[in-house]
Short mmCIF file of C-alpha atoms in Angstrom, two decimals:
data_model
loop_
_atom_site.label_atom_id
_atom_site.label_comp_id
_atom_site.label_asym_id
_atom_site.label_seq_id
_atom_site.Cartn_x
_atom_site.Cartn_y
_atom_site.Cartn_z
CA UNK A 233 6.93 14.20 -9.97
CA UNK A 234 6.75 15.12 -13.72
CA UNK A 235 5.45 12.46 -16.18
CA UNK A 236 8.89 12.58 -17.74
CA UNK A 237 10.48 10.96 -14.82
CA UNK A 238 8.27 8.17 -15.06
CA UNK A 239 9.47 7.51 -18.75
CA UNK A 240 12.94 8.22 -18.48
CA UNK A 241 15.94 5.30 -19.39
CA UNK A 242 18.25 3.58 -16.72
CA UNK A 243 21.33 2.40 -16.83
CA UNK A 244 24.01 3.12 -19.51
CA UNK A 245 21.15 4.49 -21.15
CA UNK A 246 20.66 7.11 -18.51
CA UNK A 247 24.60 7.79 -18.28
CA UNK A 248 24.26 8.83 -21.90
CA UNK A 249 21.71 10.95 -22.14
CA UNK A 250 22.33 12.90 -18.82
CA UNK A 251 25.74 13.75 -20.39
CA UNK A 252 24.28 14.39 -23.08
CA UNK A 253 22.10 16.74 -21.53
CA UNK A 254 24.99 18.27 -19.33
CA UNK A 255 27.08 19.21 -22.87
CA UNK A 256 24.35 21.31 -23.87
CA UNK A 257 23.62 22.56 -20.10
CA UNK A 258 25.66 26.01 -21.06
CA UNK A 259 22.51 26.91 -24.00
CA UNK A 260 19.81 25.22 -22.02
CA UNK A 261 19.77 24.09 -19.00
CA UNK A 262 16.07 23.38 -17.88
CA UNK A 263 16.04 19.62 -19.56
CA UNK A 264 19.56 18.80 -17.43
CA UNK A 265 18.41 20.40 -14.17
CA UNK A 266 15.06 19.01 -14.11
CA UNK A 267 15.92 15.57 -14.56
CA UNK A 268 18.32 16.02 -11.82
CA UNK A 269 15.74 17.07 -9.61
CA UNK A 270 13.07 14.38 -10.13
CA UNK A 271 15.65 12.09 -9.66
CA UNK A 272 16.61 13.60 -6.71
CA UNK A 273 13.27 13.94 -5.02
CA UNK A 274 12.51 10.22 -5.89
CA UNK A 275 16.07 9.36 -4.18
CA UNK A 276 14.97 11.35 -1.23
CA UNK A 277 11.54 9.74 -0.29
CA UNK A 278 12.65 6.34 -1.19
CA UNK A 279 15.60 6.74 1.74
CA UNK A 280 13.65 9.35 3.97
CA UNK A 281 9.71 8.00 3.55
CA UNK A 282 7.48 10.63 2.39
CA UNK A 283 8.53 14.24 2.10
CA UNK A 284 4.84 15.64 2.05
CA UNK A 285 4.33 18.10 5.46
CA UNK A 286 7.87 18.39 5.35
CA UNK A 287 9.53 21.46 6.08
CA UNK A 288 12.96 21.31 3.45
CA UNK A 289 15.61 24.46 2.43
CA UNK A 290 16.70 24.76 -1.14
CA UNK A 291 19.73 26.02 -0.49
CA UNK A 292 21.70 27.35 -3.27
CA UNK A 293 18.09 26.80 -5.05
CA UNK A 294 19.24 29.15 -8.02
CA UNK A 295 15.88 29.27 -10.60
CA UNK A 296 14.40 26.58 -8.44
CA UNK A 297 14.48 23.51 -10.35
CA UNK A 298 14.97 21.74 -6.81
CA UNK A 299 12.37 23.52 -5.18
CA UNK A 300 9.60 22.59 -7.93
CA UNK A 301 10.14 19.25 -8.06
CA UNK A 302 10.39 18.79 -3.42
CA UNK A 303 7.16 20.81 -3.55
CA UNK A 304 5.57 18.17 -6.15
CA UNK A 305 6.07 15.78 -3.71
CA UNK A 306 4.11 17.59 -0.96
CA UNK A 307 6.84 19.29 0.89
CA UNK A 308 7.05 23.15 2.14
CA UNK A 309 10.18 24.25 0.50
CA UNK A 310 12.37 27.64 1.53
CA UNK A 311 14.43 27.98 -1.89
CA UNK A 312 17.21 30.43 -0.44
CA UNK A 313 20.37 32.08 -2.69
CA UNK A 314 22.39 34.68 -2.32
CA UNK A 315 21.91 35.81 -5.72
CA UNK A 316 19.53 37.53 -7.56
CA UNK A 317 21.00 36.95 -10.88
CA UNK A 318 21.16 33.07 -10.13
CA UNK A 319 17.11 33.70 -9.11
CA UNK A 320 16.92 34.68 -12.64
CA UNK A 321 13.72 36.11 -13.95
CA UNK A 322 10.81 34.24 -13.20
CA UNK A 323 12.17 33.36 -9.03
CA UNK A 324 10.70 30.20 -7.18
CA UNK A 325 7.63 31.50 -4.74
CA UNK A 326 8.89 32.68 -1.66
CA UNK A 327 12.56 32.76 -2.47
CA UNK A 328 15.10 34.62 0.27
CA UNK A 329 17.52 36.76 -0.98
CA UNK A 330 20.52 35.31 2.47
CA UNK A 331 23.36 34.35 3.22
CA UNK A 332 24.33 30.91 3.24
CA UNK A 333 26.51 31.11 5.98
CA UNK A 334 23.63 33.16 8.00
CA UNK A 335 20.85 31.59 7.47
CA UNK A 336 17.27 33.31 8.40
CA UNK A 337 16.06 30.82 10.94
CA UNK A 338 15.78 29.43 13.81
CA UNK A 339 17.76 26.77 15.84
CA UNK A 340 16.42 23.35 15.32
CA UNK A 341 13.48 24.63 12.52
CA UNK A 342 13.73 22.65 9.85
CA UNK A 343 13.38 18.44 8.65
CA UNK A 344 16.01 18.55 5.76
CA UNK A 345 18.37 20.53 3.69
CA UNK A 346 18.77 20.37 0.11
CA UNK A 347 22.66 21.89 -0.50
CA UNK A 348 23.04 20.66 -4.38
CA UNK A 349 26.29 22.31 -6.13
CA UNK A 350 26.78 25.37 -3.45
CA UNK A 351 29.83 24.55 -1.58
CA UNK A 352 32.33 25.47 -4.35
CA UNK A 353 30.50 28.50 -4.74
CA UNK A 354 31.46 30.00 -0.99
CA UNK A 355 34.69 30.69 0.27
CA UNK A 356 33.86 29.10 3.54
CA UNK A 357 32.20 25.79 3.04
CA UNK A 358 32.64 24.85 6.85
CA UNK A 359 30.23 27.81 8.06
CA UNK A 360 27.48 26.82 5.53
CA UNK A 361 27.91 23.09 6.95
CA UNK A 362 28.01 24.31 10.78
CA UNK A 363 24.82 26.74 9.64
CA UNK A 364 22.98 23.82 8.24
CA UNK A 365 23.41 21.94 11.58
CA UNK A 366 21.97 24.52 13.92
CA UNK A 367 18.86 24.92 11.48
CA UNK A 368 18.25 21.18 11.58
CA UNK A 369 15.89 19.39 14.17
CA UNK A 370 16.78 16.21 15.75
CA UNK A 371 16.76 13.54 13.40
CA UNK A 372 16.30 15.86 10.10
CA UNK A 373 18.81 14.66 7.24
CA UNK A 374 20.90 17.38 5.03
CA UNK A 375 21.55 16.32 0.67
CA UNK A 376 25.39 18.01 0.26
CA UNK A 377 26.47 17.39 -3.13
CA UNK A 378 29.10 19.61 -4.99
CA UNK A 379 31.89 19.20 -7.65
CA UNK A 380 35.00 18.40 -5.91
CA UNK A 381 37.91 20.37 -6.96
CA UNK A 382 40.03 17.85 -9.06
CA UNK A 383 36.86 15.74 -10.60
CA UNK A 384 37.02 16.63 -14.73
CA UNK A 385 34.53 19.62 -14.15
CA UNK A 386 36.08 20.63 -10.87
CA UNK A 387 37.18 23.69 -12.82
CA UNK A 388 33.71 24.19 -14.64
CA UNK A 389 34.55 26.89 -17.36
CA UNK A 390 38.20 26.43 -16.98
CA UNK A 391 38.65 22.72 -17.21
CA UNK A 392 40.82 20.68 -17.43
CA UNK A 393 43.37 24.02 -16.53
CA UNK A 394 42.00 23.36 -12.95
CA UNK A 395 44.22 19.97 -12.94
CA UNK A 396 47.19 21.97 -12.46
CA UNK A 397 46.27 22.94 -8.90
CA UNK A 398 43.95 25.70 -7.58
CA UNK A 399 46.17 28.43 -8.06
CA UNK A 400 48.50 27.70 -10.99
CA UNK A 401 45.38 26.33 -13.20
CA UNK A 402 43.46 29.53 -13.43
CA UNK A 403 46.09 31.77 -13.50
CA UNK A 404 47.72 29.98 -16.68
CA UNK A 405 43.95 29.86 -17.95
CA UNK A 406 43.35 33.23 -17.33
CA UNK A 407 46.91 34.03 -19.22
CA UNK A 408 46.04 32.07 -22.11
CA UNK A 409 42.29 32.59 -22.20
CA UNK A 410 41.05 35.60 -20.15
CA UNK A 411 38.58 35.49 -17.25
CA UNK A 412 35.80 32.94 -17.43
CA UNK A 413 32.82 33.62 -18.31
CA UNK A 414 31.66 33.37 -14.70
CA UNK A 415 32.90 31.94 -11.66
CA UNK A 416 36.59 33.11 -11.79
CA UNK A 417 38.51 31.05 -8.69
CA UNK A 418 38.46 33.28 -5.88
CA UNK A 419 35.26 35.29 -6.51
CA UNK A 420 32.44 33.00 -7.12
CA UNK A 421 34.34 29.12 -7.03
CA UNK A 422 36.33 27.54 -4.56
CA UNK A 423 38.27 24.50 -4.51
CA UNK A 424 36.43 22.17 -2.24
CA UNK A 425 37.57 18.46 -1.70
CA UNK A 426 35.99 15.00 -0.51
CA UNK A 427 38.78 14.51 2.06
CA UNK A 428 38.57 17.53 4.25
CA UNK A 429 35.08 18.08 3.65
CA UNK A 430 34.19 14.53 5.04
CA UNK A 431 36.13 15.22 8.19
CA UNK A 432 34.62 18.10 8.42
CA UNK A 433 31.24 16.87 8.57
CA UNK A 434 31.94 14.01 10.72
CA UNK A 435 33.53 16.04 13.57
CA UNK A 436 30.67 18.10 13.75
CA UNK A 437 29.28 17.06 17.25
CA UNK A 438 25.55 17.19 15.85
CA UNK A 439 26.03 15.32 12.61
CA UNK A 440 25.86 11.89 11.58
CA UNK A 441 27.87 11.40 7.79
CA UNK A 442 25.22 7.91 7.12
CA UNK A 443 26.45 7.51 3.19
CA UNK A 444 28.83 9.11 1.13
CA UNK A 445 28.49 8.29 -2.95
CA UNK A 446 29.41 9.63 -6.68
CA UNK A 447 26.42 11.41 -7.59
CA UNK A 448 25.89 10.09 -11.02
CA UNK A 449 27.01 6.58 -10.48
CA UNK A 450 26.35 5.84 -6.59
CA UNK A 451 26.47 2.41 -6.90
CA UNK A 452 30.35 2.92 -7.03
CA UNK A 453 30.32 4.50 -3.64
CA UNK A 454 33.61 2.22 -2.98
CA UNK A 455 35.23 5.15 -4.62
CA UNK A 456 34.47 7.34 -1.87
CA UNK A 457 36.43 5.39 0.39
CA UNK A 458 39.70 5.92 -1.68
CA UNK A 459 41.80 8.61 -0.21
CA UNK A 460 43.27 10.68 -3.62
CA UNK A 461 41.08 8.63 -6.15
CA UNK A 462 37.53 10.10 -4.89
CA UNK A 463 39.57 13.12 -5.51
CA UNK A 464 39.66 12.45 -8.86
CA UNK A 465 36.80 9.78 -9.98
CA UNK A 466 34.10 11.25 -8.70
CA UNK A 467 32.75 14.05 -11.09
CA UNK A 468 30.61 15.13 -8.05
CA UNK A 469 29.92 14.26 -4.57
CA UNK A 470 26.81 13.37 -2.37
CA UNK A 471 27.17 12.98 1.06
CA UNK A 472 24.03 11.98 3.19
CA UNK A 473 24.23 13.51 6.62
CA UNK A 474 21.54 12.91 9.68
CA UNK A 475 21.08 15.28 12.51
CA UNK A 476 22.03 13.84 15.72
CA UNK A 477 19.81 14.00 18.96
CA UNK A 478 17.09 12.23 17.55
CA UNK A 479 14.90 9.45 19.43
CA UNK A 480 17.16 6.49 18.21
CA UNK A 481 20.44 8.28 20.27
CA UNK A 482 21.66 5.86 23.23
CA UNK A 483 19.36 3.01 21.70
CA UNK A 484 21.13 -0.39 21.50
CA UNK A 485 21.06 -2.06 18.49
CA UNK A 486 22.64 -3.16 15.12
CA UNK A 487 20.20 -1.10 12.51
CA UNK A 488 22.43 2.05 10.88
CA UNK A 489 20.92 5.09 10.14
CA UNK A 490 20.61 4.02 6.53
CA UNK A 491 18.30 0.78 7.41
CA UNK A 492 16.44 2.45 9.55
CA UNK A 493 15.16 4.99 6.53
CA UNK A 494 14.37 1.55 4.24
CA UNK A 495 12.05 0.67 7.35
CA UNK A 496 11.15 4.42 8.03
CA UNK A 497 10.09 4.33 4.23
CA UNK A 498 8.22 0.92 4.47
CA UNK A 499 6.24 1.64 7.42
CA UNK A 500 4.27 5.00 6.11
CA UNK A 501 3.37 3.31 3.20
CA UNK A 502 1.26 1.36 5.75
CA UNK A 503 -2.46 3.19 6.01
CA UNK A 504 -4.07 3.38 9.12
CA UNK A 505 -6.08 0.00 10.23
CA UNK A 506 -2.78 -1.76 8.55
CA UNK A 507 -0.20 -4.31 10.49
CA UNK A 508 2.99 -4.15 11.27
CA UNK A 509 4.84 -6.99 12.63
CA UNK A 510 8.39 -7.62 13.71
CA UNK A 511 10.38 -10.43 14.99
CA UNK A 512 13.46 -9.38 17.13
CA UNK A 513 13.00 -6.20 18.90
CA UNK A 514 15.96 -6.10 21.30
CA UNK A 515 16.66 -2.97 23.27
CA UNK A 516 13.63 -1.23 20.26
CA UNK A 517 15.84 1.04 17.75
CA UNK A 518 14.06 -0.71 14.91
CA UNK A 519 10.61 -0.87 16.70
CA UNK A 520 10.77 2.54 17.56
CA UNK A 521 11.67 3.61 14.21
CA UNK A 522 8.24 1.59 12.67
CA UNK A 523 6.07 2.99 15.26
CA UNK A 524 6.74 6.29 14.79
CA UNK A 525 6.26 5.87 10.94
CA UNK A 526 2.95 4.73 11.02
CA UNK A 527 -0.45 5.25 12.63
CA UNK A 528 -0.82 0.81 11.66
CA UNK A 529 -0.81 -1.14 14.21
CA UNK A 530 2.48 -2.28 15.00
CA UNK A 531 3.28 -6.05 16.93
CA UNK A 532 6.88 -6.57 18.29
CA UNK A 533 7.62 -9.73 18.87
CA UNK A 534 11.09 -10.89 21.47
CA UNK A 535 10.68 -13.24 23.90
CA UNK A 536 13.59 -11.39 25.60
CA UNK A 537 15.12 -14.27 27.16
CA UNK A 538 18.78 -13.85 26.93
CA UNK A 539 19.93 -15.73 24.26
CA UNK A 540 20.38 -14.09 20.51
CA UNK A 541 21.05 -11.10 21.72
CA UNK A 542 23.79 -9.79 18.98
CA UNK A 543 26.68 -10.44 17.21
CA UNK A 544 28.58 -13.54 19.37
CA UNK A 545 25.78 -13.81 22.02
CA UNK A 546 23.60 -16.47 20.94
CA UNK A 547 23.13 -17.92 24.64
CA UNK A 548 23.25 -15.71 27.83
CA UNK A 549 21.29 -16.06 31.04
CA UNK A 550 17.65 -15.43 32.06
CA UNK A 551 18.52 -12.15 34.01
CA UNK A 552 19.93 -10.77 30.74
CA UNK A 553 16.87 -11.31 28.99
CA UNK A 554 15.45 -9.77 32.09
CA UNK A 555 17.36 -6.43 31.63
CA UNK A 556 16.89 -5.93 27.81
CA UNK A 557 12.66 -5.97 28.32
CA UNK A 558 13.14 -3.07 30.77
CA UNK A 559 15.20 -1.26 28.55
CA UNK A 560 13.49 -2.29 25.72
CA UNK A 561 10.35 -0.46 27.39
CA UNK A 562 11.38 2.24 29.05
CA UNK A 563 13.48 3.36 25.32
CA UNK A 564 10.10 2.87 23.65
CA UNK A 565 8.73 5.20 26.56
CA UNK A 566 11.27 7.56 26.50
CA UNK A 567 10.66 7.83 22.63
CA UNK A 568 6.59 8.32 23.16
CA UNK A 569 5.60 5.13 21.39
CA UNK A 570 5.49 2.68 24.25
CA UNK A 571 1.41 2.73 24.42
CA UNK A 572 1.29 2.39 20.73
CA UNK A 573 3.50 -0.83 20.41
CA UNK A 574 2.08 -4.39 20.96
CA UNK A 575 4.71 -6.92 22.07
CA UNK A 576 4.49 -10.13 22.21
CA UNK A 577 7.09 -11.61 24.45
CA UNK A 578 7.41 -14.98 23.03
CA UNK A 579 9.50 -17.18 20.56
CA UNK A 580 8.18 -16.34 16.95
CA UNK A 581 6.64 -19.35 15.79
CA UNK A 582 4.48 -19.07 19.55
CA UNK A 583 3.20 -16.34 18.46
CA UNK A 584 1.26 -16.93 14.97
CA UNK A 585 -1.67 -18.03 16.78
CA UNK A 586 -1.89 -14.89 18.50
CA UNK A 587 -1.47 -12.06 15.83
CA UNK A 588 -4.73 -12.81 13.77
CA UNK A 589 -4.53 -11.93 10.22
CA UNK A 590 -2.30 -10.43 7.29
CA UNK A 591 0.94 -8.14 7.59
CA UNK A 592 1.63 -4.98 5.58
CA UNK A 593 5.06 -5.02 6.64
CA UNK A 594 6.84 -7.82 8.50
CA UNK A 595 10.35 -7.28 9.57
CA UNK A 596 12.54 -10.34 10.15
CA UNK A 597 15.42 -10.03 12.85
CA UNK A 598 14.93 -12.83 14.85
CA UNK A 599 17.24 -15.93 15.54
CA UNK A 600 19.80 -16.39 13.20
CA UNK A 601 20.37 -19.87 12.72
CA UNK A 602 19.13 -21.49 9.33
CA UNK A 603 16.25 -23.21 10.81
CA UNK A 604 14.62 -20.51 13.24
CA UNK A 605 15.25 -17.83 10.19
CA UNK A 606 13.76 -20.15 7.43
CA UNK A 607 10.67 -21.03 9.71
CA UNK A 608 10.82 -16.88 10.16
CA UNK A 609 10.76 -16.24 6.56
CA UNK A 610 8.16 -19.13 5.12
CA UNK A 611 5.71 -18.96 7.62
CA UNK A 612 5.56 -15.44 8.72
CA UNK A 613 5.81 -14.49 5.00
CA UNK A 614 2.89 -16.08 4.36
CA UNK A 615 1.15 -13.64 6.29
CA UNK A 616 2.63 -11.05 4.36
CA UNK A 617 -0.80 -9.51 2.44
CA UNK A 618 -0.50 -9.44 -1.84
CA UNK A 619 1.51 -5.34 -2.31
CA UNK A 620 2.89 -6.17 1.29
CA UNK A 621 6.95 -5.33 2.27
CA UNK A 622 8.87 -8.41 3.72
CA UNK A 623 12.22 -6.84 5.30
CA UNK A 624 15.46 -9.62 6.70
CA UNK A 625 18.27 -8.27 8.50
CA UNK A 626 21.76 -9.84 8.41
CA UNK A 627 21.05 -10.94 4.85
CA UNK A 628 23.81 -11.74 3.29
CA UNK A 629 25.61 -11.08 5.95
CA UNK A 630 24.53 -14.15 8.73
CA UNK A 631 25.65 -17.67 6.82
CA UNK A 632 22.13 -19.24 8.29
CA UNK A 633 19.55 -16.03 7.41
CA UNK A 634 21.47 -16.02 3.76
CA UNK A 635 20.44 -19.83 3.26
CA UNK A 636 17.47 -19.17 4.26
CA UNK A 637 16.92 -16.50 1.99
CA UNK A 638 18.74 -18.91 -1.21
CA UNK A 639 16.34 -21.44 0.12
CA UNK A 640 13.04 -19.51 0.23
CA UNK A 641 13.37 -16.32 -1.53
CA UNK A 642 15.93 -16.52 -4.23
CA UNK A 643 13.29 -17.83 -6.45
CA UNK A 644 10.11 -17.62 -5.00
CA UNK A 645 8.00 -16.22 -7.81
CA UNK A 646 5.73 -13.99 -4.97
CA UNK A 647 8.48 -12.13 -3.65
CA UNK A 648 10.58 -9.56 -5.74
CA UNK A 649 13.86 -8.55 -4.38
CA UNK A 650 13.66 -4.79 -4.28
CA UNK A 651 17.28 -3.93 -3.18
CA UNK A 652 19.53 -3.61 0.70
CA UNK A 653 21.01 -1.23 2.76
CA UNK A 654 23.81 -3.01 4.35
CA UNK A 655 22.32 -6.05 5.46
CA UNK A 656 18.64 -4.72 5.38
CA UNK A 657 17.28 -7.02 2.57
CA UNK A 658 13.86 -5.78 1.04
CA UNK A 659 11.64 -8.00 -0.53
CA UNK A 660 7.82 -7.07 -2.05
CA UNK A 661 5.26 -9.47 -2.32
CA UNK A 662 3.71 -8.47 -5.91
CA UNK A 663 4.42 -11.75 -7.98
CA UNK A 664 7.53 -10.22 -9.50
CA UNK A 665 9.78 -12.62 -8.39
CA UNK A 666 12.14 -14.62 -10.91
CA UNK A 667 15.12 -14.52 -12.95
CA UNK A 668 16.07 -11.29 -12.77
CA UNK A 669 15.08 -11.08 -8.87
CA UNK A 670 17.41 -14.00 -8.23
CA UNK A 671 20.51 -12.44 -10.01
CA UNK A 672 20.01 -9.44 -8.27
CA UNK A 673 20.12 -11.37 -4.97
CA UNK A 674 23.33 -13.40 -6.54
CA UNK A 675 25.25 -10.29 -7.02
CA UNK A 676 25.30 -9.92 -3.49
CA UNK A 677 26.90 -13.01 -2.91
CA UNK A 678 30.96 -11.39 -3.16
CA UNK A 679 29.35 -9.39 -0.31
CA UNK A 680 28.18 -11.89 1.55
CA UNK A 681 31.97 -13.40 1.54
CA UNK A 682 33.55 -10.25 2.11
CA UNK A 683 31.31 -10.07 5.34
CA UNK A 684 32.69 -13.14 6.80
CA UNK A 685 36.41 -12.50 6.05
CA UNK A 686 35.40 -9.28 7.91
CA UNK A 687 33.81 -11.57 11.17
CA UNK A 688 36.44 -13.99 11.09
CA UNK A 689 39.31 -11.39 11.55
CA UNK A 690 36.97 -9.25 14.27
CA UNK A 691 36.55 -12.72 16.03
CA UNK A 692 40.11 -13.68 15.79
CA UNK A 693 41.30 -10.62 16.68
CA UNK A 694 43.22 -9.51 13.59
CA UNK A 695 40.55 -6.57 13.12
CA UNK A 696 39.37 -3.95 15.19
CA UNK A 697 35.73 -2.15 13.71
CA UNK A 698 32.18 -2.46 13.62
CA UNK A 699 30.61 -5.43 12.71
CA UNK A 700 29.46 -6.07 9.27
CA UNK A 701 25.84 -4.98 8.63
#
């Protein structure tokens, strides 16, 4: 990371001078680039855990501005183009001259993809998306970000002609103007759109769409979501994808793919000799996701006996509980951690006599009535060592974890509310809890509502869908 990115604003402050960065991008584009990139490799390990060992593709890496700041981090990086003149003078190391659509390697050879304004650059986006797939190993994640065709750049050195359509717009540009000064439509950019492309992705049978988002202003992802006004609102498109066949495929459970990088993340920040405790295992998609983060010791604690089982199965029967132990240890065999995972079958609060010492990471998911999840939270946390990671599921999202949380958390001065994914509430214990932790876990209260409007109608049966989480 470059000691810029440590220094650089946020908020409206960072809208402003990113655009005002981008106006000058034409004459000098290093400054605009760069802080793109350290932004993005920051974004990357904080919702894929460390990238260092990690073999990555730059694809579309131009002069490499992606590729310097993904090998800062510690990651092997393949910067790939099809261009020599986007290479520019002075190449990234180990650059490929190949085609996109072609790619050099080998089925199932890579962890990630980094595909940052390519797409409207190649007349057939769908064979660099189906070439990115059979490159990617089970469970490796692909960055796809591009400027959709009718966003206010869409155009680039034709804007705002491109408004009139992909065909009309540069041919009246071209009448009134002459040829761009690169990229002419047809010849080196495409119009590529958030619709199709989305469907696209997600009907590919070994890819997993996990988040879709503006790229400069992701917290408005709702816009994404908007058939004809992501078309338009969005000056440029991310979509987070996950390769499919990975360890976590056929494993029960209520943890998406984007909680299960906020845990991925929390868990290797664990050394080895560290702790890692959590409370509601299940069928062992989130315990297998910590174990395999982490050489810490990691305690799963699930009395597996039937009851609190899911969404609308608080009580079931003794055989039930029964069934989900096998499964939940033969999954954690099947996925190669099952000698490297302590469980504790037993109620939480049984248990704090028999895990001895402090947690680096404790991850709440047990019962979800107030009291059970308030005893979960106060007592466990306490165990949770000063620097440590306390993680609730169904925050904001289960009425009795979310009092729990207003109860315990909302202004506990230890704990500082470091953000969600979903319901996947993170919380670290470095005495940076206060005012403005509490109104960030207050904003999430129209969430919380809109989550049980959502359960009502599912329960009612107005509403067919996943669950909220």
């Amino acid at each position: 990371m470059s000691a810029a990115a440590e220094v650089r604003p946020g908020g409206v402050a960072r809208m402003r001078e990113l655009w005002r960065l981008f106006r000058n991008e034409r004459e000098d584009p290093e400054p605009f680039y760069t802080w793109l990139a350290d932004e993005l490799a920051a974004a990357l390990e904080r919702r894929h855990g460390s990238l260092a060992g990690r073999t990555l593709v730059d694809l579309g890496c131009g002069p490499g501005y992606y590729t310097r700041a993904l090998r800062a981090r510690g990651a092997t990086v393949i910067p790939v183009d099809n261009s020599a003149d986007e290479l520019g003078d002075d190449p990234p190391e180990g650059a490929l001259l190949a085609d996109a659509t072609a790619l050099p390697f080998e089925d199932a050879s890579v962890d990630g993809v980094v595909c940052s304004n390519l797409l409207e650059h190649t007349p057939d986006a769908e064979a660099v998306i189906r070439e990115i797939e059979r490159v990617l190993r089970p469970g490796g994640w692909v960055y796809l970000s591009w400027t959709n065709w009718y966003s206010p750049h869409g155009g680039h050195d034709m804007s705002p002609y491109h408004l009139l359509g992909p065909e009309r717009g540069p041919r009246l540009y071209e009448r009134l103007h002459g040829p761009p000064r690169k990229n002419r439509y047809g010849e080196g950019l495409f119009a590529v759109h958030i619709g199709p492309t989305l469907r696209y992705v997600r009907s590919r049978p070994g890819l997993r769409v996990t988040a879709a988002e503006p790229r400069y202003w992701p917290k408005l992802r709702v816009l994404v979501d908007i058939p004809g006004v992501r078309e338009v609102a969005c000056w440029n498109c991310v979509i987070h994808v996950a390769r499919s066949g990975d360890v976590l495929d056929g494993v029960q459970g209520w943890l998406t793919d984007a909680q299960a990088d906020r845990l991925r993340a929390a868990a290797e920040r664990v050394p080895a000799g560290g702790r890692i405790v959590e409370i509601g295992s299940y069928h062992g998609r989130s315990t297998i996701v910590l174990a395999r983060a982490t050489e810490a010791e990691v305690v799963a604690i699930d009395p597996h006996a039937g009851n609190d089982r899911g969404p609308q199965q608080w009580t079931g029967s003794s055989a039930e509980g029964e069934s989900d132990h096998r499964t939940f240890q033969a999954n954690l065999a099947r996925a190669g951690v099952g000698e490297r995972v302590r469980h504790v079958r037993r109620p939480s609060q049984d248990a704090l006599d028999v895990v001895v010492g402090s947690v680096d990471v404790l991850y709440v998911d047990g019962a979800h009535r107030y009291a059970p999840a308030a005893a979960d939270i106060t007592r466990w946390g306490a165990r949770v060592a000063p620097g440590g990671t306390l993680l609730v599921h169904d925050a904001f999202s289960s009425v009795g974890v979310t009092l729990a949380i207003l109860r315990h958390l909302l202004l506990d001065r230890d704990f500082r509310y470091v953000g969600r994914s979903g319901s996947l509430a993170e919380y670290r214990r470095d005495g940076g809890g206060g005012v403005a932790s509490a109104a960030r876990q207050l904003a999430s209260l129209p969430w919380f509502a809109r989550n049980l409007v959502l359960k009502a109608a599912i329960a009612a049966g107005l509403r067919k869908g996943p669950w909220p989480y």
